[in-house]
Amino acid sequence: MSNHGYGPRELDLDAPSAARAYDYFLGGAHNFEPDRRFADEVRAMVPWVANVAKLNRSFLQRVVRFYLDRGITQFIDLGSGIPTVGNVHEVAQARDPEAAVVYVDFEPVAWHSAQTLLADNPRATIIQADVRDPAAILGHPDTRRLIDFSRPVGLLVVGVLLFVGPEDRPAELVAAYRRELPPGSYLALSHLTDEDADPALRADVERLIALYWSANEHVHSRTREEFASWFEGTELVSPGVTFLPDWRPDSAEERDDVARPLGYGGVGRV
Ligand SMILES: C[S@@+](CC[C@H](N)C(=O)[O-])C[C@H]1O[C@@H](n2cnc3c(N)ncnc32)[C@H](O)[C@@H]1O
């Protein structure tokens, strides 16, 4: 199967990686000196950066519980990252030990740490692949083994499309996954934005993007209109596209977070 030139990343521990910096922001242990140096530099210039990571992770966990409440027991998590507390398979299998999870990430440390963690878990795995190659991921033998495409699937595309540039046509990419999902499946998306941020925060976002680009991690901010368009072909679940802390919150605690206007989230039913 052609992968259109997209594939796993090479392991390079001398250069920072966005996946390992994210792990560091969340308090994880799978990061190295260059990652921490980079993350500290970003945090010094953009103090809310770890808040965005936490709001995003918290959104992901609420979505997984929402999926379980709707009877979803099989999950595909694109750009899953380095495993950290409250992983999808932990939340899902605590509710249903037979729940199946396919994680996908192209970053070697994410892949390796997830592989180790899942070694004894027959109902969860990680594929090292590029999310821009849906055919390779959906056709992968592990996906076919664990996911039954005659039953609804919970797709998670959380905190990952900000790394996909316009040249890779994110709308078409999301549609390519959505088309393969049976009716009753769900699609969850989250993304960085700055359109409702005040000028100071917006300048911070620009700085953040510039710092990531200087580390060769190409990050993009998107408008609500563009983000919402990716749900085409689904019925948006209430409350629709919102800032991350406003999507079915467990408590009001995150609503006052300085990073609230910096991320959109939403879930659509196929
Ligand atoms: C910010 S983390 C998000 C992790 C997790 N989804 C969450 O929301 O907590 C982004 C992850 O996406 C991965 N990623 C970025 N671009 C990717 C691509 N084209 N293919 C596969 N993984 C990608 C990175 O390696 C990183 O682990």
Short mmCIF file of C-alpha atoms and ligand atoms in Angstrom, two decimals:
data_model
loop_
_atom_site.label_atom_id
_atom_site.label_comp_id
_atom_site.label_asym_id
_atom_site.label_seq_id
_atom_site.Cartn_x
_atom_site.Cartn_y
_atom_site.Cartn_z
CA MET A 1 0.00 0.00 0.00
CA SER A 2 1.40 3.40 -0.93
CA ASN A 3 1.99 5.76 1.96
CA HIS A 4 2.39 8.82 -0.27
CA GLY A 5 5.77 9.51 1.34
CA TYR A 6 4.29 9.66 4.86
CA GLY A 7 5.71 7.31 7.41
CA PRO A 8 7.13 6.91 10.90
CA ARG A 9 9.56 9.53 12.12
CA GLU A 10 13.20 8.67 12.77
CA LEU A 11 14.34 8.59 16.39
CA ASP A 12 16.33 11.76 17.11
CA LEU A 13 16.94 12.41 20.78
CA ASP A 14 19.20 15.41 20.11
CA ALA A 15 16.38 17.54 18.74
CA PRO A 16 13.22 18.40 20.69
CA SER A 17 9.96 16.76 19.67
CA ALA A 18 6.45 18.16 20.13
CA ALA A 19 5.26 14.79 21.44
CA ARG A 20 7.92 14.70 24.17
CA ALA A 21 7.48 18.38 25.05
CA TYR A 22 3.74 17.71 25.45
CA ASP A 23 4.59 14.80 27.75
CA TYR A 24 6.78 17.17 29.78
CA PHE A 25 4.01 19.78 30.01
CA LEU A 26 1.68 17.08 31.35
CA GLY A 27 4.23 16.00 33.97
CA GLY A 28 5.25 12.77 32.18
CA ALA A 29 8.62 11.04 32.30
CA HIS A 30 9.20 10.19 28.62
CA ASN A 31 11.17 13.28 27.67
CA PHE A 32 14.84 14.15 27.35
CA GLU A 33 17.10 17.12 27.97
CA PRO A 34 16.57 18.81 24.55
CA ASP A 35 12.78 18.38 24.93
CA ARG A 36 12.81 19.92 28.41
CA ARG A 37 15.08 22.75 27.33
CA PHE A 38 12.76 23.53 24.43
CA ALA A 39 9.62 23.21 26.58
CA ASP A 40 11.09 25.48 29.28
CA GLU A 41 12.01 28.03 26.64
CA VAL A 42 8.46 27.94 25.27
CA ARG A 43 6.98 28.21 28.76
CA ALA A 44 9.22 31.19 29.59
CA MET A 45 7.80 33.07 26.60
CA VAL A 46 4.30 31.59 26.60
CA PRO A 47 3.37 30.87 30.22
CA TRP A 48 -0.03 29.26 29.49
CA VAL A 49 1.32 26.53 27.22
CA ALA A 50 1.00 23.74 29.81
CA ASN A 51 -2.57 24.90 30.53
CA VAL A 52 -3.51 24.24 26.90
CA ALA A 53 -2.02 20.74 27.13
CA LYS A 54 -4.03 20.01 30.29
CA LEU A 55 -7.30 21.41 28.93
CA ASN A 56 -6.82 19.32 25.80
CA ARG A 57 -6.07 16.14 27.75
CA SER A 58 -9.05 16.72 29.99
CA PHE A 59 -11.31 17.18 26.91
CA LEU A 60 -10.01 13.88 25.52
CA GLN A 61 -10.90 12.06 28.73
CA ARG A 62 -14.42 13.51 28.82
CA VAL A 63 -14.92 12.44 25.22
CA VAL A 64 -13.85 8.87 26.01
CA ARG A 65 -16.36 8.70 28.86
CA PHE A 66 -19.02 10.20 26.58
CA TYR A 67 -18.26 7.53 23.97
CA LEU A 68 -18.56 4.78 26.60
CA ASP A 69 -21.88 6.23 27.79
CA ARG A 70 -23.10 5.99 24.19
CA GLY A 71 -22.15 2.31 24.05
CA ILE A 72 -18.91 2.73 22.06
CA THR A 73 -16.42 0.02 22.95
CA GLN A 74 -13.87 0.39 20.12
CA PHE A 75 -11.61 3.37 19.69
CA ILE A 76 -9.10 4.68 17.17
CA ASP A 77 -6.90 7.40 18.67
CA LEU A 78 -4.92 9.32 16.02
CA GLY A 79 -1.82 11.17 17.23
CA SER A 80 -2.24 9.48 20.60
CA GLY A 81 1.05 10.73 22.01
CA ILE A 82 3.20 9.33 24.77
CA PRO A 83 1.05 7.28 27.14
CA THR A 84 0.26 9.23 30.27
CA VAL A 85 -2.21 8.94 33.14
CA GLY A 86 -5.79 8.33 32.00
CA ASN A 87 -5.01 6.81 28.62
CA VAL A 88 -7.92 5.84 26.43
CA HIS A 89 -7.51 2.08 27.02
CA GLU A 90 -7.34 2.55 30.79
CA VAL A 91 -10.56 4.53 30.93
CA ALA A 92 -12.30 2.28 28.38
CA GLN A 93 -11.17 -1.09 29.71
CA ALA A 94 -11.98 -0.09 33.31
CA ARG A 95 -15.58 0.16 32.08
CA ASP A 96 -15.45 -2.76 29.63
CA PRO A 97 -12.44 -5.12 29.75
CA GLU A 98 -13.18 -6.15 26.15
CA ALA A 99 -12.97 -2.56 24.84
CA ALA A 100 -10.55 -2.35 21.90
CA VAL A 101 -8.15 0.53 21.30
CA VAL A 102 -5.87 1.27 18.35
CA TYR A 103 -3.43 4.08 19.03
CA VAL A 104 -1.55 5.74 16.17
CA ASP A 105 1.49 8.00 16.39
CA PHE A 106 4.49 8.52 14.15
CA GLU A 107 6.84 9.54 16.96
CA PRO A 108 9.24 6.74 17.96
CA VAL A 109 9.23 7.41 21.72
CA ALA A 110 5.43 7.51 21.78
CA TRP A 111 5.32 4.28 19.82
CA HIS A 112 7.93 2.52 21.94
CA SER A 113 6.50 3.53 25.30
CA ALA A 114 2.98 2.57 24.25
CA GLN A 115 4.23 -0.78 22.91
CA THR A 116 5.87 -1.53 26.24
CA LEU A 117 2.81 -0.48 28.19
CA LEU A 118 0.48 -2.56 26.00
CA ALA A 119 2.65 -5.66 25.70
CA ASP A 120 0.25 -7.74 27.82
CA ASN A 121 -2.92 -6.13 26.56
CA PRO A 122 -4.48 -8.18 23.76
CA ARG A 123 -7.26 -5.61 23.18
CA ALA A 124 -5.07 -2.52 22.65
CA THR A 125 -2.13 -1.71 20.40
CA ILE A 126 -0.20 1.13 18.81
CA ILE A 127 0.62 1.52 15.14
CA GLN A 128 3.58 3.69 14.22
CA ALA A 129 2.22 5.57 11.24
CA ASP A 130 1.48 9.01 9.89
CA VAL A 131 -2.12 10.15 10.35
CA ARG A 132 -1.92 11.74 6.89
CA ASP A 133 -2.04 8.22 5.48
CA PRO A 134 -5.57 6.98 6.31
CA ALA A 135 -5.36 4.01 3.95
CA ALA A 136 -2.31 2.62 5.76
CA ILE A 137 -3.92 3.09 9.17
CA LEU A 138 -7.41 1.83 8.34
CA GLY A 139 -6.02 -1.09 6.36
CA HIS A 140 -3.37 -2.01 8.90
CA PRO A 141 -3.66 -5.65 10.07
CA ASP A 142 -3.85 -4.54 13.74
CA THR A 143 -6.71 -2.16 12.97
CA ARG A 144 -8.53 -4.92 11.09
CA ARG A 145 -7.90 -7.39 13.92
CA LEU A 146 -9.09 -5.17 16.77
CA ILE A 147 -11.77 -2.99 15.18
CA ASP A 148 -15.01 -4.45 13.87
CA PHE A 149 -16.10 -2.03 11.14
CA SER A 150 -19.66 -3.36 11.21
CA ARG A 151 -20.11 -1.76 14.66
CA PRO A 152 -19.77 1.92 15.68
CA VAL A 153 -16.28 3.21 16.31
CA GLY A 154 -15.12 6.14 18.44
CA LEU A 155 -12.53 8.11 16.47
CA LEU A 156 -10.32 10.57 18.38
CA VAL A 157 -8.38 13.23 16.48
CA VAL A 158 -7.43 15.28 19.50
CA GLY A 159 -4.56 17.76 19.59
CA VAL A 160 -3.10 16.46 16.33
CA LEU A 161 -4.43 18.34 13.29
CA LEU A 162 -2.63 21.49 14.46
CA PHE A 163 0.45 19.66 13.15
CA VAL A 164 -1.13 19.14 9.72
CA GLY A 165 -0.62 22.00 7.27
CA PRO A 166 -3.06 23.24 4.62
CA GLU A 167 -0.98 21.45 1.98
CA ASP A 168 -2.15 18.16 3.53
CA ARG A 169 -5.81 19.20 3.32
CA PRO A 170 -7.08 18.41 6.82
CA ALA A 171 -10.75 18.60 5.77
CA GLU A 172 -10.23 15.87 3.17
CA LEU A 173 -8.17 13.88 5.63
CA VAL A 174 -10.91 13.89 8.26
CA ALA A 175 -13.46 12.98 5.58
CA ALA A 176 -11.32 10.03 4.46
CA TYR A 177 -11.52 8.58 7.98
CA ARG A 178 -15.17 9.49 8.48
CA ARG A 179 -16.25 7.74 5.27
CA GLU A 180 -14.92 4.43 6.59
CA LEU A 181 -16.82 4.65 9.88
CA PRO A 182 -20.14 2.81 10.16
CA PRO A 183 -23.29 4.78 11.08
CA GLY A 184 -23.52 5.49 14.78
CA SER A 185 -19.77 6.09 15.02
CA TYR A 186 -18.37 9.29 16.51
CA LEU A 187 -15.67 11.73 15.49
CA ALA A 188 -13.95 13.95 18.09
CA LEU A 189 -11.66 16.83 17.12
CA SER A 190 -9.73 19.46 19.04
CA HIS A 191 -7.50 22.24 17.79
CA LEU A 192 -5.48 25.32 18.67
CA THR A 193 -7.10 28.66 17.86
CA ASP A 194 -6.48 32.34 18.59
CA GLU A 195 -9.38 34.08 16.89
CA ASP A 196 -11.18 34.98 20.14
CA ALA A 197 -8.03 35.69 22.11
CA ASP A 198 -7.23 39.23 23.23
CA PRO A 199 -4.28 40.91 21.48
CA ALA A 200 -1.77 39.90 24.18
CA LEU A 201 -2.79 36.23 24.05
CA ARG A 202 -2.83 36.34 20.28
CA ALA A 203 0.72 37.63 20.25
CA ASP A 204 1.62 34.73 22.58
CA VAL A 205 0.12 32.25 20.12
CA GLU A 206 2.21 33.77 17.34
CA ARG A 207 5.30 33.37 19.51
CA LEU A 208 4.37 29.78 20.31
CA ILE A 209 3.94 28.93 16.64
CA ALA A 210 7.25 30.59 15.75
CA LEU A 211 9.08 28.67 18.50
CA TYR A 212 7.64 25.34 17.33
CA TRP A 213 8.49 26.11 13.70
CA SER A 214 12.05 26.94 14.75
CA ALA A 215 12.18 23.42 16.23
CA ASN A 216 10.87 22.06 12.94
CA GLU A 217 7.43 21.28 14.39
CA HIS A 218 4.94 23.01 12.14
CA VAL A 219 2.00 24.15 14.24
CA HIS A 220 -1.11 25.90 12.90
CA SER A 221 -3.91 27.90 14.50
CA ARG A 222 -7.37 27.69 12.91
CA THR A 223 -10.65 29.54 12.96
CA ARG A 224 -13.90 28.18 14.33
CA GLU A 225 -15.32 28.20 10.80
CA GLU A 226 -12.58 26.01 9.39
CA PHE A 227 -12.57 23.70 12.43
CA ALA A 228 -16.36 23.31 12.37
CA SER A 229 -16.27 22.46 8.64
CA TRP A 230 -14.35 19.26 9.43
CA PHE A 231 -17.50 17.82 11.03
CA GLU A 232 -19.24 17.68 7.66
CA GLY A 233 -21.07 14.39 7.27
CA THR A 234 -21.73 14.14 11.01
CA GLU A 235 -24.38 15.49 13.33
CA LEU A 236 -22.75 17.70 15.94
CA VAL A 237 -23.41 16.50 19.46
CA SER A 238 -24.62 19.17 21.93
CA PRO A 239 -23.12 21.65 22.83
CA GLY A 240 -21.47 21.76 19.37
CA VAL A 241 -18.09 23.34 18.75
CA THR A 242 -16.91 25.05 21.95
CA PHE A 243 -13.78 26.11 23.75
CA LEU A 244 -12.30 23.01 25.34
CA PRO A 245 -13.43 23.61 28.97
CA ASP A 246 -16.99 24.29 27.78
CA TRP A 247 -17.52 20.90 26.15
CA ARG A 248 -19.60 18.87 28.65
CA PRO A 249 -17.51 20.01 31.64
CA ASP A 250 -17.30 17.88 34.77
CA SER A 251 -16.98 21.03 36.85
CA ALA A 252 -16.73 24.78 36.35
CA GLU A 253 -13.11 24.72 37.46
CA GLU A 254 -11.48 24.98 34.02
CA ARG A 255 -13.73 27.81 32.84
CA ASP A 256 -11.53 30.49 34.37
CA ASP A 257 -8.36 29.11 32.82
CA VAL A 258 -6.37 31.76 30.98
CA ALA A 259 -6.01 29.30 28.07
CA ARG A 260 -9.78 28.78 27.68
CA PRO A 261 -10.10 30.70 24.35
CA LEU A 262 -7.12 28.91 22.81
CA GLY A 263 -8.61 25.54 21.91
CA TYR A 264 -11.74 24.30 20.17
CA GLY A 265 -13.31 20.91 20.70
CA GLY A 266 -16.31 19.10 19.35
CA VAL A 267 -17.85 15.70 18.67
CA GLY A 268 -19.96 14.63 15.71
CA ARG A 269 -22.09 11.50 15.21
CA VAL A 270 -21.69 9.78 11.87
C1 LIG B 1 -0.17 17.36 21.37
S1 LIG B 1 0.06 15.62 21.25
C2 LIG B 1 -1.60 15.05 21.54
C3 LIG B 1 -1.69 13.70 22.22
C4 LIG B 1 -3.09 13.23 22.54
N1 LIG B 1 -3.88 13.05 21.33
C5 LIG B 1 -3.79 14.18 23.46
O1 LIG B 1 -4.65 14.92 22.96
O2 LIG B 1 -3.50 14.21 24.65
C6 LIG B 1 0.21 15.42 19.47
C7 LIG B 1 0.66 14.05 19.05
O3 LIG B 1 0.40 13.92 17.65
C8 LIG B 1 1.49 13.26 17.04
N2 LIG B 1 1.50 13.62 15.63
C9 LIG B 1 1.64 14.85 15.07
N3 LIG B 1 1.57 14.77 13.74
C10 LIG B 1 1.38 13.45 13.43
C11 LIG B 1 1.26 12.73 12.22
N4 LIG B 1 1.29 13.36 11.04
N5 LIG B 1 1.10 11.39 12.28
C12 LIG B 1 1.08 10.75 13.47
N6 LIG B 1 1.18 11.38 14.65
C13 LIG B 1 1.34 12.72 14.64
C14 LIG B 1 2.71 13.76 17.79
O4 LIG B 1 3.79 12.86 17.65
C15 LIG B 1 2.17 13.83 19.21
O5 LIG B 1 2.38 12.63 19.91
#
